[in-house]
mmCIF file of C-alpha atoms in Angstrom:
data_model
loop_
_atom_site.group_PDB
_atom_site.id
_atom_site.type_symbol
_atom_site.label_atom_id
_atom_site.label_comp_id
_atom_site.label_asym_id
_atom_site.label_seq_id
_atom_site.Cartn_x
_atom_site.Cartn_y
_atom_site.Cartn_z
ATOM 1 C CA MET A 1 -179.374 -13.769 46.009
ATOM 2 C CA HIS A 2 -178.512 -14.307 49.682
ATOM 3 C CA GLU A 3 -178.316 -18.002 50.630
ATOM 4 C CA ARG A 4 -178.329 -17.708 54.431
ATOM 5 C CA VAL A 5 -180.364 -15.478 56.736
ATOM 6 C CA ALA A 6 -179.983 -15.016 60.492
ATOM 7 C CA ILE A 7 -181.814 -13.366 63.373
ATOM 8 C CA VAL A 8 -179.307 -10.862 64.781
ATOM 9 C CA GLY A 9 -181.392 -8.815 67.189
ATOM 10 C CA VAL A 10 -184.394 -9.369 69.460
ATOM 11 C CA GLY A 11 -186.348 -7.143 71.807
ATOM 12 C CA CYS A 12 -189.590 -7.395 73.725
ATOM 13 C CA THR A 13 -191.688 -5.653 76.320
ATOM 14 C CA GLY A 14 -194.389 -7.161 78.517
ATOM 15 C CA TYR A 15 -195.972 -9.551 78.965
ATOM 16 C CA ARG A 16 -198.757 -8.474 81.316
ATOM 17 C CA PRO A 17 -202.537 -8.938 81.590
ATOM 18 C CA THR A 18 -203.084 -5.164 81.368
ATOM 19 C CA THR A 19 -200.852 -2.185 80.543
ATOM 20 C CA PRO A 20 -202.872 0.971 81.252
ATOM 21 C CA GLU A 21 -199.678 3.017 81.621
ATOM 22 C CA GLN A 22 -198.471 2.300 78.073
ATOM 23 C CA SER A 23 -199.973 2.766 74.609
ATOM 24 C CA TYR A 24 -199.363 0.139 71.942
ATOM 25 C CA LYS A 25 -197.015 2.599 70.219
ATOM 26 C CA GLU A 26 -194.931 2.979 73.379
ATOM 27 C CA MET A 27 -194.730 -0.805 73.796
ATOM 28 C CA ILE A 28 -193.601 -1.278 70.182
ATOM 29 C CA TYR A 29 -191.038 1.530 70.485
ATOM 30 C CA GLU A 30 -189.564 -0.017 73.640
ATOM 31 C CA ALA A 31 -189.293 -3.465 72.021
ATOM 32 C CA ALA A 32 -187.844 -1.995 68.821
ATOM 33 C CA MET A 33 -185.135 -0.020 70.629
ATOM 34 C CA ARG A 34 -184.085 -3.160 72.501
ATOM 35 C CA ALA A 35 -183.928 -5.161 69.258
ATOM 36 C CA TYR A 36 -181.944 -2.497 67.403
ATOM 37 C CA ASN A 37 -179.507 -2.153 70.312
ATOM 38 C CA ASP A 38 -179.157 -5.945 70.427
ATOM 39 C CA ALA A 39 -178.389 -6.009 66.703
ATOM 40 C CA GLY A 40 -176.209 -2.904 66.759
ATOM 41 C CA VAL A 41 -178.152 -1.186 63.974
ATOM 42 C CA ASP A 42 -179.711 2.217 63.411
ATOM 43 C CA PRO A 43 -183.165 1.670 61.870
ATOM 44 C CA ARG A 44 -183.015 4.941 59.942
ATOM 45 C CA ARG A 45 -179.618 4.135 58.461
ATOM 46 C CA ASP A 46 -179.320 0.346 58.320
ATOM 47 C CA VAL A 47 -182.736 -1.346 58.077
ATOM 48 C CA ASP A 48 -183.888 -1.746 54.469
ATOM 49 C CA SER A 49 -187.475 -2.857 55.065
ATOM 50 C CA PHE A 50 -189.986 -3.421 57.878
ATOM 51 C CA VAL A 51 -192.705 -6.053 58.320
ATOM 52 C CA THR A 52 -195.491 -5.757 60.889
ATOM 53 C CA VAL A 53 -198.082 -8.421 61.708
ATOM 54 C CA ALA A 54 -201.487 -7.113 62.714
ATOM 55 C CA GLU A 55 -205.210 -7.676 62.349
ATOM 56 C CA ASP A 56 -207.241 -4.533 61.658
ATOM 57 C CA PHE A 57 -210.216 -5.803 63.680
ATOM 58 C CA HIS A 58 -208.024 -6.198 66.757
ATOM 59 C CA GLU A 59 -206.464 -2.765 66.273
ATOM 60 C CA GLY A 60 -209.773 -1.022 65.640
ATOM 61 C CA THR A 61 -208.150 0.766 62.707
ATOM 62 C CA SER A 62 -208.239 -0.067 59.029
ATOM 63 C CA ILE A 63 -204.993 -0.174 56.989
ATOM 64 C CA PHE A 64 -203.097 -0.518 60.274
ATOM 65 C CA ASP A 65 -199.653 -0.431 58.644
ATOM 66 C CA GLU A 66 -200.084 3.343 58.444
ATOM 67 C CA TYR A 67 -199.817 3.449 62.255
ATOM 68 C CA THR A 68 -196.533 1.555 62.793
ATOM 69 C CA PRO A 69 -193.688 3.337 60.911
ATOM 70 C CA ASP A 70 -193.095 6.056 63.545
ATOM 71 C CA GLN A 71 -192.360 3.754 66.485
ATOM 72 C CA ILE A 72 -190.191 1.268 64.527
ATOM 73 C CA GLY A 73 -188.127 3.884 62.679
ATOM 74 C CA GLY A 74 -189.711 3.080 59.336
ATOM 75 C CA ALA A 75 -191.110 6.461 58.254
ATOM 76 C CA LEU A 76 -190.550 7.099 54.535
ATOM 77 C CA LYS A 77 -189.143 3.577 54.148
ATOM 78 C CA SER A 78 -190.568 0.257 52.935
ATOM 79 C CA VAL A 79 -193.163 -0.948 55.496
ATOM 80 C CA HIS A 80 -195.969 -3.437 54.989
ATOM 81 C CA THR A 81 -198.378 -5.488 57.089
ATOM 82 C CA ILE A 82 -198.871 -9.241 57.043
ATOM 83 C CA THR A 83 -202.371 -10.151 58.206
ATOM 84 C CA GLY A 84 -201.028 -13.272 59.832
ATOM 85 C CA ASP A 85 -199.137 -14.590 62.802
ATOM 86 C CA GLY A 86 -195.620 -13.451 63.724
ATOM 87 C CA LEU A 87 -193.992 -16.491 62.130
ATOM 88 C CA HIS A 88 -195.574 -15.473 58.832
ATOM 89 C CA GLY A 89 -193.842 -12.129 59.349
ATOM 90 C CA ILE A 90 -190.460 -13.806 59.889
ATOM 91 C CA ALA A 91 -191.015 -15.971 56.800
ATOM 92 C CA THR A 92 -191.761 -12.822 54.799
ATOM 93 C CA ALA A 93 -188.619 -11.052 56.015
ATOM 94 C CA TYR A 94 -186.607 -14.218 55.303
ATOM 95 C CA MET A 95 -187.844 -14.281 51.699
ATOM 96 C CA LEU A 96 -187.216 -10.547 51.229
ATOM 97 C CA ILE A 97 -183.569 -11.019 52.204
ATOM 98 C CA ARG A 98 -183.218 -14.198 50.129
ATOM 99 C CA THR A 99 -184.134 -12.180 47.004
ATOM 100 C CA GLY A 100 -180.861 -10.296 47.389
ATOM 101 C CA GLN A 101 -182.674 -6.946 47.272
ATOM 102 C CA PHE A 102 -182.526 -6.405 51.049
ATOM 103 C CA ASP A 103 -179.766 -6.948 53.630
ATOM 104 C CA ILE A 104 -181.547 -6.113 56.896
ATOM 105 C CA VAL A 105 -185.290 -6.402 57.631
ATOM 106 C CA ALA A 106 -187.116 -5.826 60.940
ATOM 107 C CA VAL A 107 -190.279 -7.699 62.007
ATOM 108 C CA GLU A 108 -192.744 -6.348 64.576
ATOM 109 C CA GLY A 109 -195.736 -7.933 66.354
ATOM 110 C CA HIS A 110 -197.730 -6.817 69.369
ATOM 111 C CA SER A 111 -200.821 -7.372 71.471
ATOM 112 C CA LYS A 112 -202.905 -4.775 73.254
ATOM 113 C CA ALA A 113 -205.655 -7.249 74.045
ATOM 114 C CA SER A 114 -206.587 -5.409 77.249
ATOM 115 C CA ASN A 115 -207.851 -2.528 75.099
ATOM 116 C CA ILE A 116 -210.421 -4.744 73.337
ATOM 117 C CA LYS A 117 -213.635 -4.802 75.342
ATOM 118 C CA THR A 118 -215.492 -7.246 73.061
ATOM 119 C CA LEU A 119 -212.643 -9.517 71.925
ATOM 120 C CA SER A 120 -214.737 -12.693 71.733
ATOM 121 C CA GLN A 121 -217.342 -11.009 69.521
ATOM 122 C CA ILE A 122 -214.649 -9.541 67.249
ATOM 123 C CA THR A 123 -212.943 -12.927 66.917
ATOM 124 C CA ALA A 124 -216.277 -14.570 66.107
ATOM 125 C CA TYR A 125 -216.675 -12.068 63.269
ATOM 126 C CA ALA A 126 -213.908 -13.967 61.435
ATOM 127 C CA GLN A 127 -216.272 -16.910 60.909
ATOM 128 C CA ASP A 128 -217.949 -17.594 57.582
ATOM 129 C CA PRO A 129 -220.525 -14.783 57.188
ATOM 130 C CA ILE A 130 -223.192 -16.924 55.471
ATOM 131 C CA LEU A 131 -223.118 -20.343 57.142
ATOM 132 C CA ASN A 132 -221.468 -19.870 60.552
ATOM 133 C CA ARG A 133 -221.704 -16.298 61.800
ATOM 134 C CA PRO A 134 -225.520 -16.322 62.074
ATOM 135 C CA LEU A 135 -225.181 -19.197 64.577
ATOM 136 C CA LYS A 136 -223.248 -16.858 66.956
ATOM 137 C CA LEU A 137 -220.641 -19.507 67.799
ATOM 138 C CA ASN A 138 -218.198 -18.503 70.544
ATOM 139 C CA SER A 139 -214.522 -19.331 69.778
ATOM 140 C CA HIS A 140 -214.209 -21.436 72.952
ATOM 141 C CA PHE A 141 -217.243 -23.438 71.819
ATOM 142 C CA ILE A 142 -215.552 -24.245 68.492
ATOM 143 C CA ALA A 143 -212.339 -25.166 70.328
ATOM 144 C CA GLY A 144 -214.331 -27.453 72.628
ATOM 145 C CA LEU A 145 -215.800 -29.232 69.594
ATOM 146 C CA GLU A 146 -212.346 -29.680 68.062
ATOM 147 C CA MET A 147 -210.859 -30.895 71.347
ATOM 148 C CA ASN A 148 -213.643 -33.456 71.709
ATOM 149 C CA ARG A 149 -213.065 -34.760 68.172
ATOM 150 C CA TYR A 150 -209.282 -34.903 68.708
ATOM 151 C CA LEU A 151 -209.684 -36.894 71.940
ATOM 152 C CA PHE A 152 -212.139 -39.280 70.232
ATOM 153 C CA GLU A 153 -210.051 -39.928 67.097
ATOM 154 C CA THR A 154 -206.749 -40.380 68.934
ATOM 155 C CA ASP A 155 -208.118 -42.082 72.065
ATOM 156 C CA THR A 156 -206.324 -39.459 74.152
ATOM 157 C CA ALA A 157 -207.268 -39.080 77.818
ATOM 158 C CA LEU A 158 -208.469 -35.824 79.346
ATOM 159 C CA GLU A 159 -205.618 -36.170 81.836
ATOM 160 C CA ALA A 160 -203.104 -35.660 79.003
ATOM 161 C CA CYS A 161 -204.509 -32.191 78.240
ATOM 162 C CA ALA A 162 -204.445 -31.367 81.951
ATOM 163 C CA ALA A 163 -200.791 -32.506 82.071
ATOM 164 C CA VAL A 164 -199.949 -29.906 79.412
ATOM 165 C CA VAL A 165 -201.412 -27.187 81.665
ATOM 166 C CA VAL A 166 -199.554 -28.438 84.740
ATOM 167 C CA LYS A 167 -196.239 -28.593 82.836
ATOM 168 C CA ASN A 168 -196.449 -25.245 81.052
ATOM 169 C CA LYS A 169 -197.677 -23.213 84.009
ATOM 170 C CA LEU A 170 -194.942 -24.758 86.175
ATOM 171 C CA ASN A 171 -192.347 -23.893 83.505
ATOM 172 C CA ALA A 172 -193.655 -20.314 83.516
ATOM 173 C CA LEU A 173 -192.721 -19.911 87.191
ATOM 174 C CA LYS A 174 -189.050 -19.884 86.087
ATOM 175 C CA ASN A 175 -189.653 -17.335 83.312
ATOM 176 C CA PRO A 176 -189.716 -13.712 84.542
ATOM 177 C CA LEU A 177 -191.554 -12.692 81.356
ATOM 178 C CA ALA A 178 -194.500 -15.021 82.062
ATOM 179 C CA PRO A 179 -197.408 -13.578 84.101
ATOM 180 C CA TYR A 180 -199.514 -16.741 84.393
ATOM 181 C CA GLY A 181 -197.187 -19.206 86.108
ATOM 182 C CA ALA A 182 -198.748 -21.515 88.705
ATOM 183 C CA SER A 183 -198.170 -24.756 90.547
ATOM 184 C CA LEU A 184 -201.212 -26.892 89.758
ATOM 185 C CA THR A 185 -202.099 -30.561 89.972
ATOM 186 C CA LEU A 186 -204.006 -32.677 87.482
ATOM 187 C CA ASN A 187 -206.977 -32.588 89.849
ATOM 188 C CA ASP A 188 -206.823 -28.773 90.007
ATOM 189 C CA VAL A 189 -207.121 -28.608 86.216
ATOM 190 C CA LEU A 190 -209.672 -31.385 85.786
ATOM 191 C CA GLY A 191 -211.777 -30.101 88.680
ATOM 192 C CA GLY A 192 -211.905 -26.518 87.422
ATOM 193 C CA PRO A 193 -214.931 -24.876 85.793
ATOM 194 C CA VAL A 194 -215.870 -26.068 82.311
ATOM 195 C CA LEU A 195 -215.468 -23.476 79.577
ATOM 196 C CA SER A 196 -217.025 -25.509 76.759
ATOM 197 C CA TRP A 197 -217.065 -29.243 77.424
ATOM 198 C CA PRO A 198 -214.642 -30.982 77.456
ATOM 199 C CA LEU A 199 -212.512 -27.814 77.447
ATOM 200 C CA GLY A 200 -211.862 -26.557 80.971
ATOM 201 C CA ILE A 201 -211.155 -22.964 81.941
ATOM 202 C CA HIS A 202 -207.554 -23.788 82.969
ATOM 203 C CA GLU A 203 -206.907 -25.251 79.494
ATOM 204 C CA ALA A 204 -207.354 -21.944 77.648
ATOM 205 C CA ALA A 205 -204.612 -19.296 77.634
ATOM 206 C CA GLU A 206 -205.539 -15.899 79.016
ATOM 207 C CA HIS A 207 -204.629 -12.832 76.988
ATOM 208 C CA ALA A 208 -201.635 -10.596 77.627
ATOM 209 C CA ASP A 209 -200.242 -7.313 76.336
ATOM 210 C CA GLY A 210 -196.749 -7.136 74.882
ATOM 211 C CA ALA A 211 -194.609 -6.324 71.857
ATOM 212 C CA ILE A 212 -191.758 -8.166 70.120
ATOM 213 C CA VAL A 213 -189.336 -6.967 67.440
ATOM 214 C CA MET A 214 -186.725 -9.051 65.609
ATOM 215 C CA VAL A 215 -183.976 -7.984 63.206
ATOM 216 C CA LEU A 216 -182.998 -10.343 60.371
ATOM 217 C CA ALA A 217 -179.897 -9.992 58.222
ATOM 218 C CA SER A 218 -178.119 -11.560 55.260
ATOM 219 C CA GLU A 219 -175.111 -13.785 55.976
ATOM 220 C CA GLU A 220 -172.560 -11.065 55.249
ATOM 221 C CA LYS A 221 -174.320 -8.522 57.472
ATOM 222 C CA ALA A 222 -175.100 -11.077 60.192
ATOM 223 C CA GLU A 223 -171.479 -12.115 60.575
ATOM 224 C CA ALA A 224 -170.420 -8.472 60.760
ATOM 225 C CA LEU A 225 -173.102 -7.472 63.272
ATOM 226 C CA SER A 226 -173.464 -10.381 65.684
ATOM 227 C CA GLU A 227 -171.283 -12.798 67.620
ATOM 228 C CA LYS A 228 -174.321 -15.055 68.082
ATOM 229 C CA PRO A 229 -176.351 -15.062 64.854
ATOM 230 C CA ILE A 230 -179.235 -17.515 64.910
ATOM 231 C CA TRP A 231 -179.598 -19.015 61.446
ATOM 232 C CA ILE A 232 -182.900 -19.858 59.790
ATOM 233 C CA LEU A 233 -182.739 -23.423 58.476
ATOM 234 C CA GLY A 234 -186.328 -23.614 57.267
ATOM 235 C CA ALA A 235 -189.638 -21.742 57.260
ATOM 236 C CA GLY A 236 -192.993 -23.246 56.284
ATOM 237 C CA TRP A 237 -196.667 -22.296 56.401
ATOM 238 C CA ASN A 238 -199.939 -23.901 55.402
ATOM 239 C CA ASN A 239 -203.727 -23.497 55.621
ATOM 240 C CA ASP A 240 -206.579 -25.988 55.762
ATOM 241 C CA SER A 241 -210.150 -25.024 54.840
ATOM 242 C CA PRO A 242 -211.461 -21.823 56.482
ATOM 243 C CA SER A 243 -214.919 -23.397 56.571
ATOM 244 C CA LEU A 244 -216.043 -25.245 59.701
ATOM 245 C CA GLU A 245 -217.916 -27.678 57.450
ATOM 246 C CA TYR A 246 -214.980 -28.841 55.344
ATOM 247 C CA ARG A 247 -211.921 -28.849 57.637
ATOM 248 C CA GLU A 248 -210.301 -31.778 59.408
ATOM 249 C CA TRP A 249 -211.268 -31.653 63.104
ATOM 250 C CA GLY A 250 -209.215 -34.442 64.627
ATOM 251 C CA ARG A 251 -205.806 -33.544 63.245
ATOM 252 C CA ALA A 252 -203.905 -30.387 62.313
ATOM 253 C CA SER A 253 -203.137 -31.122 58.666
ATOM 254 C CA TYR A 254 -202.088 -27.496 58.137
ATOM 255 C CA ILE A 255 -199.262 -27.939 60.674
ATOM 256 C CA GLU A 256 -198.241 -31.145 58.907
ATOM 257 C CA GLY A 257 -197.968 -29.168 55.646
ATOM 258 C CA ALA A 258 -196.064 -26.298 57.246
ATOM 259 C CA ALA A 259 -193.660 -28.704 58.954
ATOM 260 C CA ALA A 260 -193.048 -30.643 55.730
ATOM 261 C CA MET A 261 -192.047 -27.395 53.995
ATOM 262 C CA ALA A 262 -189.711 -26.328 56.820
ATOM 263 C CA TYR A 263 -188.171 -29.798 57.263
ATOM 264 C CA ARG A 264 -187.497 -30.081 53.521
ATOM 265 C CA GLN A 265 -185.554 -26.798 53.552
ATOM 266 C CA ALA A 266 -183.666 -27.776 56.712
ATOM 267 C CA GLY A 267 -182.893 -31.304 55.468
ATOM 268 C CA ILE A 268 -184.616 -32.902 58.469
ATOM 269 C CA ASN A 269 -186.018 -36.415 58.070
ATOM 270 C CA ASN A 270 -186.373 -37.402 61.731
ATOM 271 C CA PRO A 271 -187.501 -34.362 63.772
ATOM 272 C CA LEU A 272 -187.332 -36.197 67.096
ATOM 273 C CA GLU A 273 -183.606 -36.777 66.559
ATOM 274 C CA ALA A 274 -182.851 -33.416 64.918
ATOM 275 C CA ILE A 275 -184.742 -30.974 67.172
ATOM 276 C CA ASP A 276 -183.346 -30.177 70.638
ATOM 277 C CA ILE A 277 -186.153 -27.917 71.854
ATOM 278 C CA ALA A 278 -189.635 -26.959 70.649
ATOM 279 C CA GLU A 279 -191.952 -24.040 71.332
ATOM 280 C CA VAL A 280 -195.390 -24.925 69.963
ATOM 281 C CA ASP A 281 -198.849 -23.441 70.078
ATOM 282 C CA ASP A 282 -200.801 -24.088 73.291
ATOM 283 C CA ILE A 283 -203.483 -21.398 73.182
ATOM 284 C CA TYR A 284 -205.633 -24.382 74.147
ATOM 285 C CA ALA A 285 -203.873 -27.246 75.954
ATOM 286 C CA TYR A 286 -205.009 -29.918 73.478
ATOM 287 C CA LYS A 287 -203.398 -27.932 70.631
ATOM 288 C CA GLU A 288 -199.926 -28.734 72.045
ATOM 289 C CA LEU A 289 -200.678 -32.462 71.753
ATOM 290 C CA GLN A 290 -202.162 -32.036 68.292
ATOM 291 C CA ALA A 291 -199.096 -30.020 67.218
ATOM 292 C CA LEU A 292 -196.562 -32.562 68.506
ATOM 293 C CA GLU A 293 -198.242 -35.244 66.392
ATOM 294 C CA ALA A 294 -198.539 -33.008 63.308
ATOM 295 C CA LEU A 295 -194.877 -32.025 63.626
ATOM 296 C CA GLY A 296 -193.875 -35.696 63.448
ATOM 297 C CA PHE A 297 -192.431 -35.996 66.943
ATOM 298 C CA CYS A 298 -194.699 -39.009 67.467
ATOM 299 C CA SER A 299 -197.551 -40.880 65.824
ATOM 300 C CA ASP A 300 -201.205 -39.903 66.141
ATOM 301 C CA GLY A 301 -202.471 -40.549 69.647
ATOM 302 C CA GLU A 302 -199.006 -40.785 71.245
ATOM 303 C CA ALA A 303 -198.460 -37.146 72.317
ATOM 304 C CA GLY A 304 -200.693 -37.540 75.362
ATOM 305 C CA THR A 305 -198.710 -40.509 76.641
ATOM 306 C CA MET A 306 -195.422 -38.675 75.960
ATOM 307 C CA THR A 307 -196.635 -35.748 78.042
ATOM 308 C CA LEU A 308 -198.027 -37.827 80.903
ATOM 309 C CA GLU A 309 -194.733 -39.750 81.108
ATOM 310 C CA GLY A 310 -192.755 -36.484 81.277
ATOM 311 C CA TYR A 311 -190.989 -36.783 77.928
ATOM 312 C CA THR A 312 -191.756 -33.119 77.102
ATOM 313 C CA SER A 313 -190.578 -31.644 80.425
ATOM 314 C CA PRO A 314 -187.476 -29.380 80.502
ATOM 315 C CA GLU A 315 -185.117 -32.171 81.624
ATOM 316 C CA SER A 316 -186.441 -34.720 79.135
ATOM 317 C CA GLY A 317 -185.696 -35.920 75.616
ATOM 318 C CA LEU A 318 -187.795 -33.189 73.968
ATOM 319 C CA PRO A 319 -188.319 -30.049 76.082
ATOM 320 C CA VAL A 320 -191.565 -28.424 74.894
ATOM 321 C CA ASN A 321 -192.644 -24.899 75.873
ATOM 322 C CA VAL A 322 -190.029 -24.418 78.584
ATOM 323 C CA SER A 323 -191.005 -20.725 78.415
ATOM 324 C CA GLY A 324 -194.446 -21.623 79.743
ATOM 325 C CA GLY A 325 -196.022 -21.307 76.301
ATOM 326 C CA SER A 326 -199.161 -19.250 75.851
ATOM 327 C CA LEU A 327 -200.711 -20.919 78.913
ATOM 328 C CA GLY A 328 -197.932 -19.386 81.030
ATOM 329 C CA MET A 329 -197.005 -16.259 79.052
ATOM 330 C CA GLY A 330 -200.432 -15.318 77.726
ATOM 331 C CA ASN A 331 -202.118 -15.232 74.343
ATOM 332 C CA LEU A 332 -200.412 -12.353 72.510
ATOM 333 C CA LEU A 333 -202.715 -12.341 69.477
ATOM 334 C CA GLU A 334 -200.590 -11.946 66.296
ATOM 335 C CA ALA A 335 -197.371 -11.701 68.345
ATOM 336 C CA THR A 336 -197.840 -15.227 69.744
ATOM 337 C CA GLY A 337 -195.649 -16.882 67.105
ATOM 338 C CA LEU A 338 -192.925 -14.304 67.690
ATOM 339 C CA ALA A 339 -192.981 -15.173 71.400
ATOM 340 C CA ARG A 340 -192.411 -18.838 70.508
ATOM 341 C CA ALA A 341 -189.528 -17.870 68.164
ATOM 342 C CA LEU A 342 -188.025 -15.447 70.694
ATOM 343 C CA GLU A 343 -187.752 -18.210 73.293
ATOM 344 C CA VAL A 344 -185.980 -20.482 70.793
ATOM 345 C CA VAL A 345 -183.541 -17.665 69.897
ATOM 346 C CA LEU A 346 -182.704 -17.042 73.577
ATOM 347 C CA GLN A 347 -182.236 -20.777 74.192
ATOM 348 C CA LEU A 348 -179.904 -21.111 71.177
ATOM 349 C CA ARG A 349 -177.905 -18.085 72.361
ATOM 350 C CA GLY A 350 -177.686 -19.521 75.882
ATOM 351 C CA GLU A 351 -179.467 -16.446 77.256
ATOM 352 C CA ALA A 352 -182.699 -17.958 78.633
ATOM 353 C CA GLY A 353 -181.632 -17.427 82.247
ATOM 354 C CA SER A 354 -183.129 -19.630 84.944
ATOM 355 C CA HIS A 355 -184.966 -21.844 82.448
ATOM 356 C CA GLN A 356 -182.023 -22.370 80.064
ATOM 357 C CA VAL A 357 -181.857 -25.896 78.626
ATOM 358 C CA GLU A 358 -178.393 -27.419 78.177
ATOM 359 C CA ASP A 359 -176.883 -28.452 74.820
ATOM 360 C CA VAL A 360 -179.409 -26.764 72.524
ATOM 361 C CA ASN A 361 -178.307 -26.482 68.893
ATOM 362 C CA VAL A 362 -181.486 -26.800 66.809
ATOM 363 C CA GLY A 363 -184.876 -25.414 67.840
ATOM 364 C CA LEU A 364 -188.380 -25.358 66.390
ATOM 365 C CA ALA A 365 -191.085 -22.705 66.755
ATOM 366 C CA GLN A 366 -194.664 -23.363 65.626
ATOM 367 C CA SER A 367 -197.714 -21.144 65.607
ATOM 368 C CA TRP A 368 -201.453 -21.303 64.987
ATOM 369 C CA ARG A 369 -203.523 -18.203 64.298
ATOM 370 C CA GLY A 370 -206.397 -19.303 66.508
ATOM 371 C CA VAL A 371 -210.120 -19.992 66.058
ATOM 372 C CA PRO A 372 -211.612 -20.080 63.475
ATOM 373 C CA THR A 373 -208.474 -20.319 61.314
ATOM 374 C CA THR A 374 -206.609 -23.404 60.185
ATOM 375 C CA SER A 375 -203.438 -21.395 59.614
ATOM 376 C CA GLY A 376 -200.103 -22.704 60.866
ATOM 377 C CA ALA A 377 -196.422 -21.839 60.492
ATOM 378 C CA VAL A 378 -193.156 -23.556 61.448
ATOM 379 C CA LEU A 379 -189.650 -22.121 61.843
ATOM 380 C CA ILE A 380 -186.418 -24.128 62.281
ATOM 381 C CA LEU A 381 -183.455 -22.290 63.839
ATOM 382 C CA THR A 382 -179.865 -23.170 64.702
ATOM 383 C CA ASN A 383 -176.888 -21.493 66.365
#
């Protein structure tokens, strides 16, 4: 059994609102080649198993794992799909290596959202088929309901959600990978069109195309392959009720459960002291606030004040989404969690370029699979 596992190679392509010049296979191949070159491995010779994260409805193809081996070098080798977010894929690869049966595993996630003409209708199809789907609820409508309940229960001001947008889109201007960077004011966000009250159009991430591949290795292989292995200290995941009728609306209890699992493995009792940087879900701006509270960085109702006072800006005590998050980089469907993890890896390696944060030793990545799920995952990494 392998005790320690590290990320030894990363590669990505994108992220852009549309990519008519590239197929999803070409995007994945490009990201995979960059990851394998970064890790110094030959996928045909060195990689023992492959994990891909995908949702058949988004791909338009059933049993989608049949369509990924060619471009990741996994033909005639062990390949399987996780119908979850990218962090679920990393957790799966981590456990495969921990069994001692595998030394090197590659994880792939991608988004070709621009190919999906009826994305909102397809996403709505994930709702309960008996009680909810007949109501024809749009995902933004459900998010607006949840945002309203969160603001009510925590007495959080609308301005706090707008401050998340201002911060993350400004951060994205320093990230060459982010296509949605902008310099906005609170009034710009609050005065924008309403998507589903109280959710404004600026507070929802737009979709992007892109692909991300990561290579994980056992301790022995990692030390032989990489001068900068990024070690996994903890990985956790959790789900609340899939039903709209029985879930908690004001708090993200599933993130609390995922964080508790990851913190227990990492030996973290005070996350605000232990974590140097965090990349958390912000597909909707209020989700960043909800996540910060569920992750234990503050008490319920305090994340808004922290954000308004600048405590989560890049130069502050807890830099959050210095990459720009999904609001700045785009919603990458199942690859969104991998984008959060990729930023943490680059920060820990000191390779984040113009938005590098100083003195980063422990980072956290957190993901949410989006409406209507209550599915969250947390990853703790160190250099």
